[in-house]
Amino acid sequence: GKPSLIISNGKINYHEMVKQRYSMDNLLLSLRQNSIKNIEDVEYAFLEPNGKLSIFKYNCKLLL
Protein backbone atom coordinates (compact mmCIF):
# COMPACT_ATOMS: atom_id res chain seq x y z
CA GLY A 1 0.00 0.00 0.00
CA LYS A 2 0.82 3.67 -0.09
CA PRO A 3 1.10 6.09 2.84
CA SER A 4 -1.95 8.30 3.47
CA LEU A 5 -1.61 12.01 4.17
CA ILE A 6 -3.33 12.62 7.53
CA ILE A 7 -2.00 16.11 8.36
CA SER A 8 -0.96 18.70 5.80
CA ASN A 9 0.31 22.16 6.79
CA GLY A 10 -1.09 21.82 10.31
CA LYS A 11 -4.58 20.81 9.16
CA ILE A 12 -6.18 17.40 9.68
CA ASN A 13 -7.48 15.55 6.63
CA TYR A 14 -10.65 14.09 8.20
CA HIS A 15 -11.77 12.50 4.92
CA GLU A 16 -8.58 10.45 4.74
CA MET A 17 -8.84 9.52 8.42
CA VAL A 18 -12.34 8.10 7.87
CA LYS A 19 -11.23 6.33 4.70
CA GLN A 20 -8.32 4.69 6.57
CA ARG A 21 -10.42 4.03 9.70
CA TYR A 22 -7.91 6.00 11.77
CA SER A 23 -9.44 7.56 14.86
CA MET A 24 -8.78 10.95 16.40
CA ASP A 25 -7.72 9.15 19.59
CA ASN A 26 -5.03 7.27 17.64
CA LEU A 27 -3.86 10.49 16.02
CA LEU A 28 -3.60 12.37 19.31
CA LEU A 29 -1.84 9.43 20.97
CA SER A 30 0.76 9.30 18.19
CA LEU A 31 1.34 13.04 18.43
CA ARG A 32 1.76 12.86 22.23
CA GLN A 33 4.23 9.98 21.86
CA ASN A 34 6.30 12.24 19.61
CA SER A 35 6.15 15.15 22.11
CA ILE A 36 3.90 17.24 19.87
CA LYS A 37 1.43 19.39 21.78
CA ASN A 38 -0.09 21.34 18.90
CA ILE A 39 -1.26 19.93 15.57
CA GLU A 40 -0.32 23.22 13.91
CA ASP A 41 3.35 22.38 14.62
CA VAL A 42 3.12 19.48 12.14
CA GLU A 43 3.90 20.18 8.50
CA TYR A 44 3.02 16.65 7.33
CA ALA A 45 1.93 13.38 8.93
CA PHE A 46 1.58 10.19 6.95
CA LEU A 47 -0.20 7.02 8.02
CA GLU A 48 2.10 4.26 6.83
CA PRO A 49 0.79 0.93 5.49
CA ASN A 50 2.02 -0.76 8.69
CA GLY A 51 -0.27 1.51 10.78
CA LYS A 52 2.43 3.81 12.19
CA LEU A 53 2.29 7.58 11.87
CA SER A 54 5.31 9.36 10.32
CA ILE A 55 5.41 12.96 11.54
CA PHE A 56 7.34 15.83 10.00
CA LYS A 57 7.41 19.03 12.05
CA TYR A 58 7.97 22.47 10.60
CA ASN A 59 11.63 23.46 10.47
CA CYS A 60 11.87 26.32 12.96
CA LYS A 61 15.39 27.42 11.99
CA LEU A 62 15.51 30.95 10.62
CA LEU A 63 18.23 32.08 8.26
CA LEU A 64 19.74 35.37 9.38
mmCIF file of N, CA, C and O in Angstrom:
data_model
loop_
_atom_site.group_PDB
_atom_site.id
_atom_site.type_symbol
_atom_site.label_atom_id
_atom_site.label_comp_id
_atom_site.label_asym_id
_atom_site.label_seq_id
_atom_site.Cartn_x
_atom_site.Cartn_y
_atom_site.Cartn_z
ATOM 1 N N GLY A 1 0.811 -1.204 0.000
ATOM 2 C CA GLY A 1 0.000 0.000 0.000
ATOM 3 C C GLY A 1 0.841 1.249 0.000
ATOM 4 O O GLY A 1 2.073 1.197 0.053
ATOM 5 N N LYS A 2 0.162 2.361 -0.086
ATOM 6 C CA LYS A 2 0.823 3.666 -0.087
ATOM 7 C C LYS A 2 0.511 4.392 1.208
ATOM 8 O O LYS A 2 -0.554 4.182 1.798
ATOM 9 N N PRO A 3 1.398 5.284 1.657
ATOM 10 C CA PRO A 3 1.097 6.091 2.839
ATOM 11 C C PRO A 3 -0.049 7.055 2.557
ATOM 12 O O PRO A 3 -0.230 7.503 1.426
ATOM 13 N N SER A 4 -0.818 7.368 3.589
ATOM 14 C CA SER A 4 -1.946 8.298 3.471
ATOM 15 C C SER A 4 -1.617 9.582 4.212
ATOM 16 O O SER A 4 -1.145 9.542 5.346
ATOM 17 N N LEU A 5 -1.879 10.708 3.568
ATOM 18 C CA LEU A 5 -1.611 12.010 4.174
ATOM 19 C C LEU A 5 -2.721 12.346 5.171
ATOM 20 O O LEU A 5 -3.864 12.560 4.798
ATOM 21 N N ILE A 6 -2.364 12.378 6.464
ATOM 22 C CA ILE A 6 -3.332 12.620 7.527
ATOM 23 C C ILE A 6 -3.319 14.087 7.967
ATOM 24 O O ILE A 6 -4.365 14.662 8.248
ATOM 25 N N ILE A 7 -2.126 14.686 8.019
ATOM 26 C CA ILE A 7 -2.002 16.113 8.361
ATOM 27 C C ILE A 7 -1.182 16.787 7.269
ATOM 28 O O ILE A 7 -0.133 16.282 6.873
ATOM 29 N N SER A 8 -1.668 17.918 6.800
ATOM 30 C CA SER A 8 -0.959 18.704 5.802
ATOM 31 C C SER A 8 -0.999 20.168 6.218
ATOM 32 O O SER A 8 -2.079 20.737 6.399
ATOM 33 N N ASN A 9 0.179 20.759 6.391
ATOM 34 C CA ASN A 9 0.307 22.162 6.792
ATOM 35 C C ASN A 9 -0.494 22.480 8.052
ATOM 36 O O ASN A 9 -1.175 23.498 8.135
ATOM 37 N N GLY A 10 -0.429 21.590 9.034
ATOM 38 C CA GLY A 10 -1.086 21.822 10.314
ATOM 39 C C GLY A 10 -2.583 21.600 10.326
ATOM 40 O O GLY A 10 -3.256 21.887 11.303
ATOM 41 N N LYS A 11 -3.138 21.051 9.246
ATOM 42 C CA LYS A 11 -4.579 20.809 9.157
ATOM 43 C C LYS A 11 -4.849 19.316 8.986
ATOM 44 O O LYS A 11 -4.190 18.642 8.193
ATOM 45 N N ILE A 12 -5.834 18.817 9.722
ATOM 46 C CA ILE A 12 -6.175 17.402 9.681
ATOM 47 C C ILE A 12 -7.037 17.107 8.459
ATOM 48 O O ILE A 12 -7.976 17.829 8.161
ATOM 49 N N ASN A 13 -6.706 16.025 7.771
ATOM 50 C CA ASN A 13 -7.481 15.553 6.630
ATOM 51 C C ASN A 13 -8.478 14.512 7.153
ATOM 52 O O ASN A 13 -8.196 13.313 7.185
ATOM 53 N N TYR A 14 -9.647 14.975 7.599
ATOM 54 C CA TYR A 14 -10.650 14.095 8.198
ATOM 55 C C TYR A 14 -11.154 13.050 7.208
ATOM 56 O O TYR A 14 -11.416 11.910 7.590
ATOM 57 N N HIS A 15 -11.296 13.437 5.949
ATOM 58 C CA HIS A 15 -11.770 12.503 4.923
ATOM 59 C C HIS A 15 -10.845 11.286 4.834
ATOM 60 O O HIS A 15 -11.304 10.137 4.771
ATOM 61 N N GLU A 16 -9.545 11.544 4.827
ATOM 62 C CA GLU A 16 -8.576 10.447 4.735
ATOM 63 C C GLU A 16 -8.568 9.612 6.016
ATOM 64 O O GLU A 16 -8.398 8.397 5.960
ATOM 65 N N MET A 17 -8.782 10.263 7.165
ATOM 66 C CA MET A 17 -8.842 9.519 8.424
ATOM 67 C C MET A 17 -10.014 8.534 8.413
ATOM 68 O O MET A 17 -9.862 7.379 8.817
ATOM 69 N N VAL A 18 -11.171 8.976 7.945
ATOM 70 C CA VAL A 18 -12.337 8.098 7.875
ATOM 71 C C VAL A 18 -12.079 6.970 6.880
ATOM 72 O O VAL A 18 -12.364 5.805 7.157
ATOM 73 N N LYS A 19 -11.515 7.316 5.740
ATOM 74 C CA LYS A 19 -11.225 6.331 4.699
ATOM 75 C C LYS A 19 -10.284 5.237 5.221
ATOM 76 O O LYS A 19 -10.459 4.056 4.910
ATOM 77 N N GLN A 20 -9.306 5.633 6.036
ATOM 78 C CA GLN A 20 -8.317 4.687 6.566
ATOM 79 C C GLN A 20 -8.746 4.072 7.904
ATOM 80 O O GLN A 20 -8.006 3.279 8.484
ATOM 81 N N ARG A 21 -9.915 4.501 8.397
ATOM 82 C CA ARG A 21 -10.419 4.033 9.703
ATOM 83 C C ARG A 21 -9.425 4.323 10.818
ATOM 84 O O ARG A 21 -9.125 3.472 11.658
ATOM 85 N N TYR A 22 -8.888 5.532 10.785
ATOM 86 C CA TYR A 22 -7.906 6.002 11.771
ATOM 87 C C TYR A 22 -8.604 7.012 12.667
ATOM 88 O O TYR A 22 -9.100 8.036 12.192
ATOM 89 N N SER A 23 -8.662 6.726 13.949
ATOM 90 C CA SER A 23 -9.442 7.557 14.864
ATOM 91 C C SER A 23 -8.654 8.769 15.349
ATOM 92 O O SER A 23 -7.420 8.782 15.331
ATOM 93 N N MET A 24 -9.393 9.755 15.819
ATOM 94 C CA MET A 24 -8.781 10.952 16.397
ATOM 95 C C MET A 24 -7.981 10.577 17.643
ATOM 96 O O MET A 24 -6.920 11.152 17.885
ATOM 97 N N ASP A 25 -8.460 9.613 18.411
ATOM 98 C CA ASP A 25 -7.719 9.155 19.587
ATOM 99 C C ASP A 25 -6.351 8.600 19.196
ATOM 100 O O ASP A 25 -5.350 8.891 19.852
ATOM 101 N N ASN A 26 -6.314 7.815 18.121
ATOM 102 C CA ASN A 26 -5.029 7.271 17.643
ATOM 103 C C ASN A 26 -4.099 8.387 17.184
ATOM 104 O O ASN A 26 -2.901 8.344 17.449
ATOM 105 N N LEU A 27 -4.661 9.366 16.495
ATOM 106 C CA LEU A 27 -3.859 10.490 16.022
ATOM 107 C C LEU A 27 -3.266 11.262 17.187
ATOM 108 O O LEU A 27 -2.054 11.523 17.219
ATOM 109 N N LEU A 28 -4.092 11.605 18.162
ATOM 110 C CA LEU A 28 -3.604 12.372 19.307
ATOM 111 C C LEU A 28 -2.590 11.580 20.123
ATOM 112 O O LEU A 28 -1.604 12.138 20.611
ATOM 113 N N LEU A 29 -2.791 10.281 20.264
ATOM 114 C CA LEU A 29 -1.840 9.427 20.970
ATOM 115 C C LEU A 29 -0.488 9.436 20.266
ATOM 116 O O LEU A 29 0.562 9.606 20.903
ATOM 117 N N SER A 30 -0.490 9.290 18.952
ATOM 118 C CA SER A 30 0.763 9.298 18.187
ATOM 119 C C SER A 30 1.476 10.634 18.305
ATOM 120 O O SER A 30 2.702 10.684 18.422
ATOM 121 N N LEU A 31 0.725 11.722 18.285
ATOM 122 C CA LEU A 31 1.335 13.044 18.429
ATOM 123 C C LEU A 31 1.950 13.202 19.820
ATOM 124 O O LEU A 31 3.074 13.693 19.956
ATOM 125 N N ARG A 32 1.228 12.772 20.855
ATOM 126 C CA ARG A 32 1.765 12.857 22.226
ATOM 127 C C ARG A 32 3.027 12.022 22.379
ATOM 128 O O ARG A 32 3.984 12.447 23.023
ATOM 129 N N GLN A 33 3.058 10.845 21.778
ATOM 130 C CA GLN A 33 4.229 9.978 21.865
ATOM 131 C C GLN A 33 5.444 10.600 21.193
ATOM 132 O O GLN A 33 6.576 10.243 21.508
ATOM 133 N N ASN A 34 5.212 11.532 20.283
ATOM 134 C CA ASN A 34 6.299 12.243 19.606
ATOM 135 C C ASN A 34 6.511 13.642 20.178
ATOM 136 O O ASN A 34 7.111 14.497 19.526
ATOM 137 N N SER A 35 5.983 13.882 21.390
ATOM 138 C CA SER A 35 6.149 15.155 22.108
ATOM 139 C C SER A 35 5.619 16.349 21.327
ATOM 140 O O SER A 35 6.204 17.434 21.374
ATOM 141 N N ILE A 36 4.526 16.158 20.610
ATOM 142 C CA ILE A 36 3.900 17.244 19.866
ATOM 143 C C ILE A 36 2.623 17.638 20.594
ATOM 144 O O ILE A 36 1.735 16.810 20.786
ATOM 145 N N LYS A 37 2.565 18.905 21.007
ATOM 146 C CA LYS A 37 1.431 19.394 21.776
ATOM 147 C C LYS A 37 0.384 20.079 20.917
ATOM 148 O O LYS A 37 -0.770 20.176 21.296
ATOM 149 N N ASN A 38 0.797 20.558 19.748
ATOM 150 C CA ASN A 38 -0.094 21.343 18.905
ATOM 151 C C ASN A 38 -0.048 20.800 17.475
ATOM 152 O O ASN A 38 1.029 20.716 16.881
ATOM 153 N N ILE A 39 -1.192 20.470 16.929
ATOM 154 C CA ILE A 39 -1.259 19.926 15.568
ATOM 155 C C ILE A 39 -0.697 20.917 14.551
ATOM 156 O O ILE A 39 -0.128 20.519 13.538
ATOM 157 N N GLU A 40 -0.814 22.196 14.836
ATOM 158 C CA GLU A 40 -0.318 23.220 13.908
ATOM 159 C C GLU A 40 1.203 23.228 13.806
ATOM 160 O O GLU A 40 1.756 23.870 12.918
ATOM 161 N N ASP A 41 1.896 22.498 14.696
ATOM 162 C CA ASP A 41 3.352 22.378 14.621
ATOM 163 C C ASP A 41 3.789 21.329 13.596
ATOM 164 O O ASP A 41 4.969 21.204 13.302
ATOM 165 N N VAL A 42 2.828 20.575 13.059
ATOM 166 C CA VAL A 42 3.122 19.483 12.136
ATOM 167 C C VAL A 42 2.940 19.964 10.702
ATOM 168 O O VAL A 42 1.875 20.452 10.333
ATOM 169 N N GLU A 43 4.008 19.831 9.911
ATOM 170 C CA GLU A 43 3.904 20.182 8.502
ATOM 171 C C GLU A 43 3.190 19.061 7.747
ATOM 172 O O GLU A 43 2.247 19.303 6.996
ATOM 173 N N TYR A 44 3.644 17.807 7.959
ATOM 174 C CA TYR A 44 3.019 16.647 7.333
ATOM 175 C C TYR A 44 3.016 15.478 8.297
ATOM 176 O O TYR A 44 3.937 15.322 9.094
ATOM 177 N N ALA A 45 1.974 14.656 8.218
ATOM 178 C CA ALA A 45 1.934 13.382 8.934
ATOM 179 C C ALA A 45 1.315 12.358 8.002
ATOM 180 O O ALA A 45 0.243 12.584 7.437
ATOM 181 N N PHE A 46 2.024 11.255 7.837
ATOM 182 C CA PHE A 46 1.576 10.188 6.952
ATOM 183 C C PHE A 46 1.265 8.946 7.763
ATOM 184 O O PHE A 46 2.045 8.559 8.631
ATOM 185 N N LEU A 47 0.133 8.320 7.465
ATOM 186 C CA LEU A 47 -0.195 7.024 8.024
ATOM 187 C C LEU A 47 0.409 5.978 7.098
ATOM 188 O O LEU A 47 0.023 5.860 5.939
ATOM 189 N N GLU A 48 1.392 5.261 7.623
ATOM 190 C CA GLU A 48 2.102 4.261 6.826
ATOM 191 C C GLU A 48 1.260 2.994 6.686
ATOM 192 O O GLU A 48 0.370 2.745 7.499
ATOM 193 N N PRO A 49 1.542 2.177 5.677
ATOM 194 C CA PRO A 49 0.785 0.929 5.485
ATOM 195 C C PRO A 49 0.840 -0.011 6.694
ATOM 196 O O PRO A 49 -0.061 -0.800 6.900
ATOM 197 N N ASN A 50 1.902 0.105 7.516
ATOM 198 C CA ASN A 50 2.020 -0.757 8.693
ATOM 199 C C ASN A 50 1.237 -0.210 9.899
ATOM 200 O O ASN A 50 1.269 -0.795 10.975
ATOM 201 N N GLY A 51 0.559 0.942 9.726
ATOM 202 C CA GLY A 51 -0.268 1.511 10.784
ATOM 203 C C GLY A 51 0.420 2.560 11.633
ATOM 204 O O GLY A 51 -0.210 3.175 12.488
ATOM 205 N N LYS A 52 1.706 2.796 11.412
ATOM 206 C CA LYS A 52 2.427 3.809 12.186
ATOM 207 C C LYS A 52 2.294 5.169 11.523
ATOM 208 O O LYS A 52 2.102 5.276 10.317
ATOM 209 N N LEU A 53 2.400 6.213 12.358
ATOM 210 C CA LEU A 53 2.290 7.577 11.865
ATOM 211 C C LEU A 53 3.688 8.186 11.743
ATOM 212 O O LEU A 53 4.449 8.206 12.711
ATOM 213 N N SER A 54 4.055 8.643 10.550
ATOM 214 C CA SER A 54 5.311 9.357 10.319
ATOM 215 C C SER A 54 5.015 10.844 10.378
ATOM 216 O O SER A 54 4.169 11.338 9.626
ATOM 217 N N ILE A 55 5.704 11.547 11.275
ATOM 218 C CA ILE A 55 5.409 12.959 11.543
ATOM 219 C C ILE A 55 6.604 13.817 11.153
ATOM 220 O O ILE A 55 7.737 13.526 11.538
ATOM 221 N N PHE A 56 6.317 14.874 10.405
ATOM 222 C CA PHE A 56 7.336 15.832 10.004
ATOM 223 C C PHE A 56 6.928 17.202 10.523
ATOM 224 O O PHE A 56 5.925 17.767 10.073
ATOM 225 N N LYS A 57 7.712 17.712 11.474
ATOM 226 C CA LYS A 57 7.409 19.027 12.052
ATOM 227 C C LYS A 57 7.977 20.118 11.153
ATOM 228 O O LYS A 57 8.880 19.876 10.357
ATOM 229 N N TYR A 58 7.425 21.329 11.311
ATOM 230 C CA TYR A 58 7.974 22.473 10.603
ATOM 231 C C TYR A 58 9.405 22.706 11.056
ATOM 232 O O TYR A 58 9.743 22.510 12.222
ATOM 233 N N ASN A 59 10.254 23.122 10.137
ATOM 234 C CA ASN A 59 11.627 23.460 10.468
ATOM 235 C C ASN A 59 11.641 24.877 11.013
ATOM 236 O O ASN A 59 11.341 25.818 10.305
ATOM 237 N N CYS A 60 11.964 25.015 12.274
ATOM 238 C CA CYS A 60 11.873 26.319 12.958
ATOM 239 C C CYS A 60 13.136 27.161 12.817
ATOM 240 O O CYS A 60 13.204 28.258 13.354
ATOM 241 N N LYS A 61 14.152 26.662 12.130
ATOM 242 C CA LYS A 61 15.387 27.424 11.992
ATOM 243 C C LYS A 61 15.171 28.602 11.041
ATOM 244 O O LYS A 61 14.607 28.451 9.963
ATOM 245 N N LEU A 62 15.618 29.745 11.447
ATOM 246 C CA LEU A 62 15.506 30.953 10.618
ATOM 247 C C LEU A 62 16.890 31.305 10.094
ATOM 248 O O LEU A 62 17.871 31.246 10.827
ATOM 249 N N LEU A 63 16.964 31.652 8.828
ATOM 250 C CA LEU A 63 18.234 32.082 8.258
ATOM 251 C C LEU A 63 18.399 33.578 8.476
ATOM 252 O O LEU A 63 17.550 34.357 8.100
ATOM 253 N N LEU A 64 19.487 33.946 9.104
ATOM 254 C CA LEU A 64 19.736 35.367 9.384
ATOM 255 C C LEU A 64 20.832 35.901 8.499
ATOM 256 O O LEU A 64 21.735 35.275 8.139
#
